[in-house]
PDB file of C-alpha atoms in Angstrom:
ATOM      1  CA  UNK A   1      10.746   6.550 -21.014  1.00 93.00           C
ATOM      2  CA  UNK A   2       8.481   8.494 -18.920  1.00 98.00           C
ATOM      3  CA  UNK A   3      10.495  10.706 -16.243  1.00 99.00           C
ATOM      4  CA  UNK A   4       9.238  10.084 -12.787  1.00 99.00           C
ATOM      5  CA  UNK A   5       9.965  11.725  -9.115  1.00 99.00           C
ATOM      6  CA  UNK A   6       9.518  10.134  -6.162  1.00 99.00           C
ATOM      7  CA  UNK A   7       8.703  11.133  -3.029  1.00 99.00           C
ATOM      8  CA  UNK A   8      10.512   9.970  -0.050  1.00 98.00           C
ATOM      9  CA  UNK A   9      13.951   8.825   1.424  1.00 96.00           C
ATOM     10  CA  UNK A  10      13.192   5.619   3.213  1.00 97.00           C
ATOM     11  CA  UNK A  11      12.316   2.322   2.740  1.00 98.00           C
ATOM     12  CA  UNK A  12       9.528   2.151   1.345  1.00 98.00           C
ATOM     13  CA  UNK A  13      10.727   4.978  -1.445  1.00 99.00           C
ATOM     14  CA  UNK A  14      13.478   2.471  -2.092  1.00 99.00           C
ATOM     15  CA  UNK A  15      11.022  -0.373  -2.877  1.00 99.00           C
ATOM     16  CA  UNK A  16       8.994   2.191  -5.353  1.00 99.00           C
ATOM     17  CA  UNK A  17      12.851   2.405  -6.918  1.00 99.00           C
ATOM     18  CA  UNK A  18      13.141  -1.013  -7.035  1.00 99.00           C
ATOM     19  CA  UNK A  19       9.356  -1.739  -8.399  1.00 99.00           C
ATOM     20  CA  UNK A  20       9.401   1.096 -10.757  1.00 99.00           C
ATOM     21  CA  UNK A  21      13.465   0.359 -12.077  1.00 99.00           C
ATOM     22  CA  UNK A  22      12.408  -3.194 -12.895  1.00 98.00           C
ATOM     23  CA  UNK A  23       8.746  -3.408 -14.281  1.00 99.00           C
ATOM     24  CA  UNK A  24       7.566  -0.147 -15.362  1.00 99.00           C
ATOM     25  CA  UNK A  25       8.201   2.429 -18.168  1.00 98.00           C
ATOM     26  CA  UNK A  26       9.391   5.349 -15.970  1.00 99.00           C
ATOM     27  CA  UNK A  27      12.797   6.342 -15.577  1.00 98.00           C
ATOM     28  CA  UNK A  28      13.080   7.741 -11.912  1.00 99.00           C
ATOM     29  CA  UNK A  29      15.072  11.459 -12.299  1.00 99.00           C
ATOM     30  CA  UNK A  30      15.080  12.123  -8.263  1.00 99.00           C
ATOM     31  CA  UNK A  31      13.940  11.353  -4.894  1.00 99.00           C
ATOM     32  CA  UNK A  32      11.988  14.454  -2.976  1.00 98.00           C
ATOM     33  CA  UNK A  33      11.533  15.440   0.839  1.00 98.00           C
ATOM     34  CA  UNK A  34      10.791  18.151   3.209  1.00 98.00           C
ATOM     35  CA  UNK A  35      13.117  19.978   3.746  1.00 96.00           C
ATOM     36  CA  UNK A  36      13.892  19.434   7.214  1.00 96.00           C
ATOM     37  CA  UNK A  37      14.410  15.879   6.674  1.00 95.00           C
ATOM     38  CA  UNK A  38      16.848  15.639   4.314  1.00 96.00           C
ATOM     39  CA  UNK A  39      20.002  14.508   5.617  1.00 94.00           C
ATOM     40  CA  UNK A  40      22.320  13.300   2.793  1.00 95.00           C
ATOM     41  CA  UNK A  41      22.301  15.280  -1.057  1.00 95.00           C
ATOM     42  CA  UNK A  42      21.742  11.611  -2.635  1.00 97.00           C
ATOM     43  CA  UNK A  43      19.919   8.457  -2.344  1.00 98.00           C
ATOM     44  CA  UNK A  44      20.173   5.223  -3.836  1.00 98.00           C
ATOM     45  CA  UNK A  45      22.497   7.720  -6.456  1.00 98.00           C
ATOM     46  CA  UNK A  46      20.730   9.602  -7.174  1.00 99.00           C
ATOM     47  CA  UNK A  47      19.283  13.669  -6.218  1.00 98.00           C
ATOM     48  CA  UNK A  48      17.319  14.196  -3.160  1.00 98.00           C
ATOM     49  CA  UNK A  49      15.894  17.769  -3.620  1.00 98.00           C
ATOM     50  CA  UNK A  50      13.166  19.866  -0.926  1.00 98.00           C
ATOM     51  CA  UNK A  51       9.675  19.093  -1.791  1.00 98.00           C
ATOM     52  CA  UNK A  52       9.133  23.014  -1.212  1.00 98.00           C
ATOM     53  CA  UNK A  53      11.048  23.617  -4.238  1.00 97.00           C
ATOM     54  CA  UNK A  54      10.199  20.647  -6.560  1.00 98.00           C
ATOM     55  CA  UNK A  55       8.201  22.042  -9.185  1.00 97.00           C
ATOM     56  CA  UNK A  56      11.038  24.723  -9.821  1.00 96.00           C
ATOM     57  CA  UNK A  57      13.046  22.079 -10.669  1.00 97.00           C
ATOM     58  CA  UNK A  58      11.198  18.785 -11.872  1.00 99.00           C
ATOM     59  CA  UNK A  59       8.066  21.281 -13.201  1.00 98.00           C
ATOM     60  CA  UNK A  60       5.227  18.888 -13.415  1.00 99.00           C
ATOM     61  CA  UNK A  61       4.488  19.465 -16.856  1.00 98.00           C
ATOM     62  CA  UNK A  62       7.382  17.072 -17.869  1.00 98.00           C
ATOM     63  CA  UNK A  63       7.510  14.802 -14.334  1.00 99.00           C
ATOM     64  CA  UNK A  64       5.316  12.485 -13.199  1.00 99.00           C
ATOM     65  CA  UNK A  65       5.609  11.772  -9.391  1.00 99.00           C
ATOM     66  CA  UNK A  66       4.852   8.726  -6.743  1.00 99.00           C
ATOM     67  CA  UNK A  67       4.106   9.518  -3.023  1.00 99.00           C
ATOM     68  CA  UNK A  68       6.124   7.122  -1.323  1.00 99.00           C
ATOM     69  CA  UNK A  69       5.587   7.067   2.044  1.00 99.00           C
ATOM     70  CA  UNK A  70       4.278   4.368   4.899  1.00 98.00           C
ATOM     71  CA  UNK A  71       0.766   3.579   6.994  1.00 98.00           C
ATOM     72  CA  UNK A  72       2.100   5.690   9.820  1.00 97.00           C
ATOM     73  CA  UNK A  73      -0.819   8.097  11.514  1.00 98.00           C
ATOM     74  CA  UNK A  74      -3.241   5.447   9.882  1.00 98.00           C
ATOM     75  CA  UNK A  75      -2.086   6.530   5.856  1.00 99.00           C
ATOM     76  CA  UNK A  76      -2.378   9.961   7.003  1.00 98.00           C
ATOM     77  CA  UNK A  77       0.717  11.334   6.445  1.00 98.00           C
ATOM     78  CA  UNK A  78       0.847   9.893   2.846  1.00 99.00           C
ATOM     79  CA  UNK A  79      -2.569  11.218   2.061  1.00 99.00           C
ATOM     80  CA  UNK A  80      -1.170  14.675   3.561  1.00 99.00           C
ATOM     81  CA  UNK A  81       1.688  14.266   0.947  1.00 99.00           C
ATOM     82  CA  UNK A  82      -0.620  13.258  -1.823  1.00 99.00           C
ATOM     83  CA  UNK A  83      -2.564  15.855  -1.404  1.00 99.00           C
ATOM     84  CA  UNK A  84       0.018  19.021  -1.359  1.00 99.00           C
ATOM     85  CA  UNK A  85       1.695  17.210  -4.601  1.00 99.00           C
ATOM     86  CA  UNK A  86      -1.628  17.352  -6.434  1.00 99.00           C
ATOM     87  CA  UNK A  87      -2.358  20.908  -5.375  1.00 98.00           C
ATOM     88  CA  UNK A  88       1.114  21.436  -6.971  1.00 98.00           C
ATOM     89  CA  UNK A  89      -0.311  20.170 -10.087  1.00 99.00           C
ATOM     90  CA  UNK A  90       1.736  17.087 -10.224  1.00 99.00           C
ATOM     91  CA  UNK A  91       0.394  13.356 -12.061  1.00 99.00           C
ATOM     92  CA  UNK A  92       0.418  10.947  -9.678  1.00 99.00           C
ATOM     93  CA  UNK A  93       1.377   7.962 -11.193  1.00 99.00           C
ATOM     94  CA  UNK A  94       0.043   4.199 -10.039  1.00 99.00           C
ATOM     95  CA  UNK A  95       2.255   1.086 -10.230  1.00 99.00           C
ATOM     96  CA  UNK A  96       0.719  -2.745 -11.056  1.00 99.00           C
ATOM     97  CA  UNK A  97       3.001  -5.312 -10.962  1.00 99.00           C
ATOM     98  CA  UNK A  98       3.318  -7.224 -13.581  1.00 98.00           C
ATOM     99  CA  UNK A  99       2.832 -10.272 -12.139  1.00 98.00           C
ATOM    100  CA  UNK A 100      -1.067  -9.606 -10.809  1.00 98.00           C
ATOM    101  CA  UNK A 101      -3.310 -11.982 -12.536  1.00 98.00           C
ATOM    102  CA  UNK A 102      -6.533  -9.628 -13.386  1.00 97.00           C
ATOM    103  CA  UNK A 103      -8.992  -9.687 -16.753  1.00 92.00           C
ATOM    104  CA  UNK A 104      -8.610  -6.079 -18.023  1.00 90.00           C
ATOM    105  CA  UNK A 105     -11.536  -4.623 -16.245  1.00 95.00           C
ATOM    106  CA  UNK A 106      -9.809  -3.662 -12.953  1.00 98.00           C
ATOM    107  CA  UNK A 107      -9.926   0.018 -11.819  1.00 99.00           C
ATOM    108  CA  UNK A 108      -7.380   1.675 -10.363  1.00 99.00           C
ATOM    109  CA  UNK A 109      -6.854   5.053  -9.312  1.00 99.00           C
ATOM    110  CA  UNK A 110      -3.980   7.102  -8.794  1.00 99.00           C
ATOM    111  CA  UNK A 111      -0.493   6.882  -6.543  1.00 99.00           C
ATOM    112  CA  UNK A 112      -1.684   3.326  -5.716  1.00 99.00           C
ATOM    113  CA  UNK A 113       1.668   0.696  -5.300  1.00 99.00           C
ATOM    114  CA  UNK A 114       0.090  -3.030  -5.975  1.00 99.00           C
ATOM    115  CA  UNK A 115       2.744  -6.141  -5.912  1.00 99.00           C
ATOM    116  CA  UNK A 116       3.010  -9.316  -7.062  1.00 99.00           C
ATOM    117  CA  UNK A 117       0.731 -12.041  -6.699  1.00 99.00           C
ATOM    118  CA  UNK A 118      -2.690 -10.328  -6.419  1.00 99.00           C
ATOM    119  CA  UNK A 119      -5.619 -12.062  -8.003  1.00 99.00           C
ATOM    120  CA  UNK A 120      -8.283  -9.934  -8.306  1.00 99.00           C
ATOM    121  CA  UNK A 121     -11.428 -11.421  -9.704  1.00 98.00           C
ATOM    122  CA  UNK A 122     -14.007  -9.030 -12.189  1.00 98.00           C
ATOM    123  CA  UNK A 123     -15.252  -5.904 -11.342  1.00 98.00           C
ATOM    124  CA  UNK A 124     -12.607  -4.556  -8.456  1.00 99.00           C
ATOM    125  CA  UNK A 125     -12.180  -0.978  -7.955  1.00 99.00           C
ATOM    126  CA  UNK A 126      -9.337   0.435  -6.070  1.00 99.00           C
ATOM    127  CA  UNK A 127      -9.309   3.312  -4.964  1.00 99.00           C
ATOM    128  CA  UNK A 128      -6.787   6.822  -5.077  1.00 99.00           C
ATOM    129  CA  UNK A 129      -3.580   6.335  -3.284  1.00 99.00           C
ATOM    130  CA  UNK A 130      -3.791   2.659  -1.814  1.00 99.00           C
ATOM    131  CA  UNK A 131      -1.282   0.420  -0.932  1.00 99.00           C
ATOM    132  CA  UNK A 132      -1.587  -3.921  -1.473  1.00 99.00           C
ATOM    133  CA  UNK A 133       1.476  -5.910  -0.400  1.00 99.00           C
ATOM    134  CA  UNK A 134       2.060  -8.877  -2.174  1.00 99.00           C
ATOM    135  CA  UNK A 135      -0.386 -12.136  -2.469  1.00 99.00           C
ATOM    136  CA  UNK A 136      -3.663 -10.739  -1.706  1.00 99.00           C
ATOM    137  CA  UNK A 137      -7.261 -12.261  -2.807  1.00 99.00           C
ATOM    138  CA  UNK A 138      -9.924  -9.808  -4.442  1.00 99.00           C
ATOM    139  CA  UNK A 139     -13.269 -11.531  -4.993  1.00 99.00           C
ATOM    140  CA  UNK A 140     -15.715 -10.297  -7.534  1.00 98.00           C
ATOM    141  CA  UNK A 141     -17.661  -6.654  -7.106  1.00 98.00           C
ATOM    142  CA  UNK A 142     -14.615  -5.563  -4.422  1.00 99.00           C
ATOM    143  CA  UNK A 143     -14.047  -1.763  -3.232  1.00 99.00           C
ATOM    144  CA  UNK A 144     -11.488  -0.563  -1.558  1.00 99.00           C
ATOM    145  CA  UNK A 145     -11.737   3.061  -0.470  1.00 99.00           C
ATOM    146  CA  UNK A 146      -8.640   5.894  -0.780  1.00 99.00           C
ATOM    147  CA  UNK A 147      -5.575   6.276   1.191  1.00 99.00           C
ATOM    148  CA  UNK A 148      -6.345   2.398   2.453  1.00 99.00           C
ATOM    149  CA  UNK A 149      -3.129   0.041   3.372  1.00 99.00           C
ATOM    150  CA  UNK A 150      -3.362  -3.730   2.824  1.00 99.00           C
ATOM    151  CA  UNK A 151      -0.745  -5.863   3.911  1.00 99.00           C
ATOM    152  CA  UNK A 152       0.105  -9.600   2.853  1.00 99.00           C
ATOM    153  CA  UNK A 153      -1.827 -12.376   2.038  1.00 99.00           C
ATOM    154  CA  UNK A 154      -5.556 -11.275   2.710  1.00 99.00           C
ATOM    155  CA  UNK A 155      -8.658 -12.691   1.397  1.00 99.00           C
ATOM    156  CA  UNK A 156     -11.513 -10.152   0.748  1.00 99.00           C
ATOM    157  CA  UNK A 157     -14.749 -12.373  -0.361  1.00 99.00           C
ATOM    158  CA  UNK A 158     -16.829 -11.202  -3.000  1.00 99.00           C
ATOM    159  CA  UNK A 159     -19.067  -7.869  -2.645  1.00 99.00           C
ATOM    160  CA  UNK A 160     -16.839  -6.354   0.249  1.00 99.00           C
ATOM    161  CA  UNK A 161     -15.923  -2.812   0.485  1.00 99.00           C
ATOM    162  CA  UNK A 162     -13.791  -1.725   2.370  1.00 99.00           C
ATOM    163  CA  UNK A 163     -13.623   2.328   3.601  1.00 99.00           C
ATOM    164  CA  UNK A 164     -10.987   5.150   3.242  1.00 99.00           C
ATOM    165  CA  UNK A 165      -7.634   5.130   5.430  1.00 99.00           C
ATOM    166  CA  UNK A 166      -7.884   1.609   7.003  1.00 99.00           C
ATOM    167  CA  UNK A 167      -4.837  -0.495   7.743  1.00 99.00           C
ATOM    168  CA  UNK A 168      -5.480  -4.575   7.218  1.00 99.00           C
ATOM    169  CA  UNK A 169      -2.937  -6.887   8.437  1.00 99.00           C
ATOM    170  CA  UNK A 170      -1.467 -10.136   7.138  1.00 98.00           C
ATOM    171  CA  UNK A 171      -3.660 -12.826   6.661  1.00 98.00           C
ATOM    172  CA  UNK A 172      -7.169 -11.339   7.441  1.00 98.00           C
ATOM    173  CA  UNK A 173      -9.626 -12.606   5.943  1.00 99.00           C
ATOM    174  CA  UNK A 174     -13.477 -10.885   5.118  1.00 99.00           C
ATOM    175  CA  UNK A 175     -16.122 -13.124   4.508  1.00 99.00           C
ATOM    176  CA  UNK A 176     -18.933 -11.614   1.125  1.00 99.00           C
ATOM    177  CA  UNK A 177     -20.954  -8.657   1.160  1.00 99.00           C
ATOM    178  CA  UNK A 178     -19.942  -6.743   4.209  1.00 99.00           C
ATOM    179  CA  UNK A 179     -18.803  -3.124   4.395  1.00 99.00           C
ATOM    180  CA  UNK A 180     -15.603  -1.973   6.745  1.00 99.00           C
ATOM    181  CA  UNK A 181     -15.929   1.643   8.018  1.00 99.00           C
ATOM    182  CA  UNK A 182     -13.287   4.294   7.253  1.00 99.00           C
ATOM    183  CA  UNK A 183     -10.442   4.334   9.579  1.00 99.00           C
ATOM    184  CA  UNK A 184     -10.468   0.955  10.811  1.00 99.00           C
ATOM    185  CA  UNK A 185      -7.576  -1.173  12.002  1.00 99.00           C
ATOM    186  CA  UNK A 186      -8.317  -5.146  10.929  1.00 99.00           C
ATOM    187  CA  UNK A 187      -5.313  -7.015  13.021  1.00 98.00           C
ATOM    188  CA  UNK A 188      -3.140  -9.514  11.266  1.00 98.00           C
ATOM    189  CA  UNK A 189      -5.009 -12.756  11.432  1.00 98.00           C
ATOM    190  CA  UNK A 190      -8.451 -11.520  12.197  1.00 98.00           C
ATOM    191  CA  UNK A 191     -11.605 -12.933  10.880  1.00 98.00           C
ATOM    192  CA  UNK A 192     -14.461 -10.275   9.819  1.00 99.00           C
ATOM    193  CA  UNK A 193     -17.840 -11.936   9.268  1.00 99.00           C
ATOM    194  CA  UNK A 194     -19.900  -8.468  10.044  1.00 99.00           C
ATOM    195  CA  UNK A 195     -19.885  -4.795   8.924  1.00 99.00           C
ATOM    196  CA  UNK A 196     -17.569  -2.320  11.273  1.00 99.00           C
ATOM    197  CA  UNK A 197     -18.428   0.466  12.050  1.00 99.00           C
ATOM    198  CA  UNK A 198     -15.929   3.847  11.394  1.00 99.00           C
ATOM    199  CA  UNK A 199     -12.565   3.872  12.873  1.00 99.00           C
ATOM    200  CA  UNK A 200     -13.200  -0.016  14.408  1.00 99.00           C
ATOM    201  CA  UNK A 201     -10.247  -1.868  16.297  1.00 99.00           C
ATOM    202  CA  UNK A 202     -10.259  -5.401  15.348  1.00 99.00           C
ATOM    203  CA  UNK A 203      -7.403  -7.225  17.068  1.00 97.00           C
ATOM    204  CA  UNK A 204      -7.135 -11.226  16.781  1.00 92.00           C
ATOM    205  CA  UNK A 205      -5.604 -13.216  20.219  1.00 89.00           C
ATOM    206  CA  UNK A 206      -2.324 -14.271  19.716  1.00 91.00           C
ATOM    207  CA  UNK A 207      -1.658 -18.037  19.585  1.00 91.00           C
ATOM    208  CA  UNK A 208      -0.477 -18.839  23.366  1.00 93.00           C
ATOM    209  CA  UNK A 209       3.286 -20.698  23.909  1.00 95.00           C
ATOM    210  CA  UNK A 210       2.932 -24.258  24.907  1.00 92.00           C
ATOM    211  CA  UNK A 211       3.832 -24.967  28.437  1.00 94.00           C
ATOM    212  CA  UNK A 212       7.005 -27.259  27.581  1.00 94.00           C
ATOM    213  CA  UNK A 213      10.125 -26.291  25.629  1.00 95.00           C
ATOM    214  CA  UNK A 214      10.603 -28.501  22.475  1.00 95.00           C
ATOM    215  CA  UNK A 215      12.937 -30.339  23.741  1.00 94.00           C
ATOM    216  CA  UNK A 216      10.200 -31.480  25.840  1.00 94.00           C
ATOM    217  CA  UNK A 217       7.923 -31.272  23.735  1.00 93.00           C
ATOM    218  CA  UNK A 218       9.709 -33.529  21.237  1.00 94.00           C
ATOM    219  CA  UNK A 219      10.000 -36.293  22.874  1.00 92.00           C
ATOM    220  CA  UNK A 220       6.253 -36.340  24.295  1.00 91.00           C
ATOM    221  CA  UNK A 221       5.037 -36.429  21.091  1.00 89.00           C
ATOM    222  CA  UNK A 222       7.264 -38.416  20.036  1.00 90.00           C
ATOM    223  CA  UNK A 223       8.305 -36.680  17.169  1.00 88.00           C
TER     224      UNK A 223
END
């Protein structure tokens, strides 16, 4: 099996354990982190060693590695990471779950983490170090641009592309051939019909409470 490092100590470095243990080739070796945030010598078992002295221990010439880190500062502090590991000469490694229904001509780059239940139709290109939750929609001719976070259960039409470092929540949904700007933030439950511009807020109103408790509200409808 192919030896694999990953970086991070949190959760979502615990769900690239989990994803990697159970539907992949790579056998992770050790879990990395700056320095001043390491707080316990293991996790999940197994080493936690300083990302400032990785490569004298896990050189990259025999480990691959996976940035494993959140959409906090809008994906910049995993780009940050993702960068200083490939300066280090590192492999970034991508993982497709097994269960995302695709025809062979997907494109992915590298350090991306895709779960289950993604249908992507022909001719989708994702970019370097992007993020999709599970049981998204990718229509035909899709782009999605670098260091980009989707979350769950988003439908992006047909000839969309969507820029570098955005975050999309749950449920959004982009009507064809439109273009989102780099840095955008597309709320959960919003409904895109337009191009954005760069760095675009798009925040959908909440669904407001009923004015009777369902008690109430139980027996007037008489339910």
């Amino acid at each position: 099996m192919k030896k694999l490092i990953i970086f991070g100590n949190q959760k979502m470095a615990e769900m690239a354990h989990f994803y990697f243990t159970h539907d992949s080739d790579y056998k992770i070796e050790a879990f990395i982190c700056d320095k001043e945030y390491i707080k316990e010598d293991n996790f999940l078992s197994l080493p936690v060693v300083p990302f400032e002295e990785v490569e004298k221990l896990y050189p990259p010439k025999d480990y691959y590695m996976f940035i494993a880190v959140g959409y906090g500062k809008l994906n910049s502090s995993r780009k940050q990471k993702y960068e200083e590991a490939k300066s280090k000469g590192y492999e970034l490694v991508s993982y497709l779950n097994s269960k995302a229904s695709h025809y062979g001509d997907l494109k992915i780059g590298d350090n991306c983490f895709i779960l289950e239940n993604q249908v992507f139709q022909s001719n989708v290109k994702i970019g370097n170090n992007v993020v999709l939750w599970s049981g998204n929609h990718f229509g035909h001719d899709v782009e999605i641009g670098d260091h980009t976070w989707l979350s769950s259960h988003i439908v992006v039409s047909g000839n969309v592309k969507i820029g570098e470092s955005c975050f999309i929540g749950v449920n959004a949904t982009f009507r064809d051939h439109i273009t989102i700007g780099n840095e955008c933030i597309i709320g959960a439950g919003a409904l895109i019909l337009n191009n954005t511009k760069d760095k675009s807020v798009y925040i959908e109103t909440p669904t407001k409470p009923y004015p009777m408790d369902s008690e109430k509200f139980v027996k007037f409808a008489n339910l």
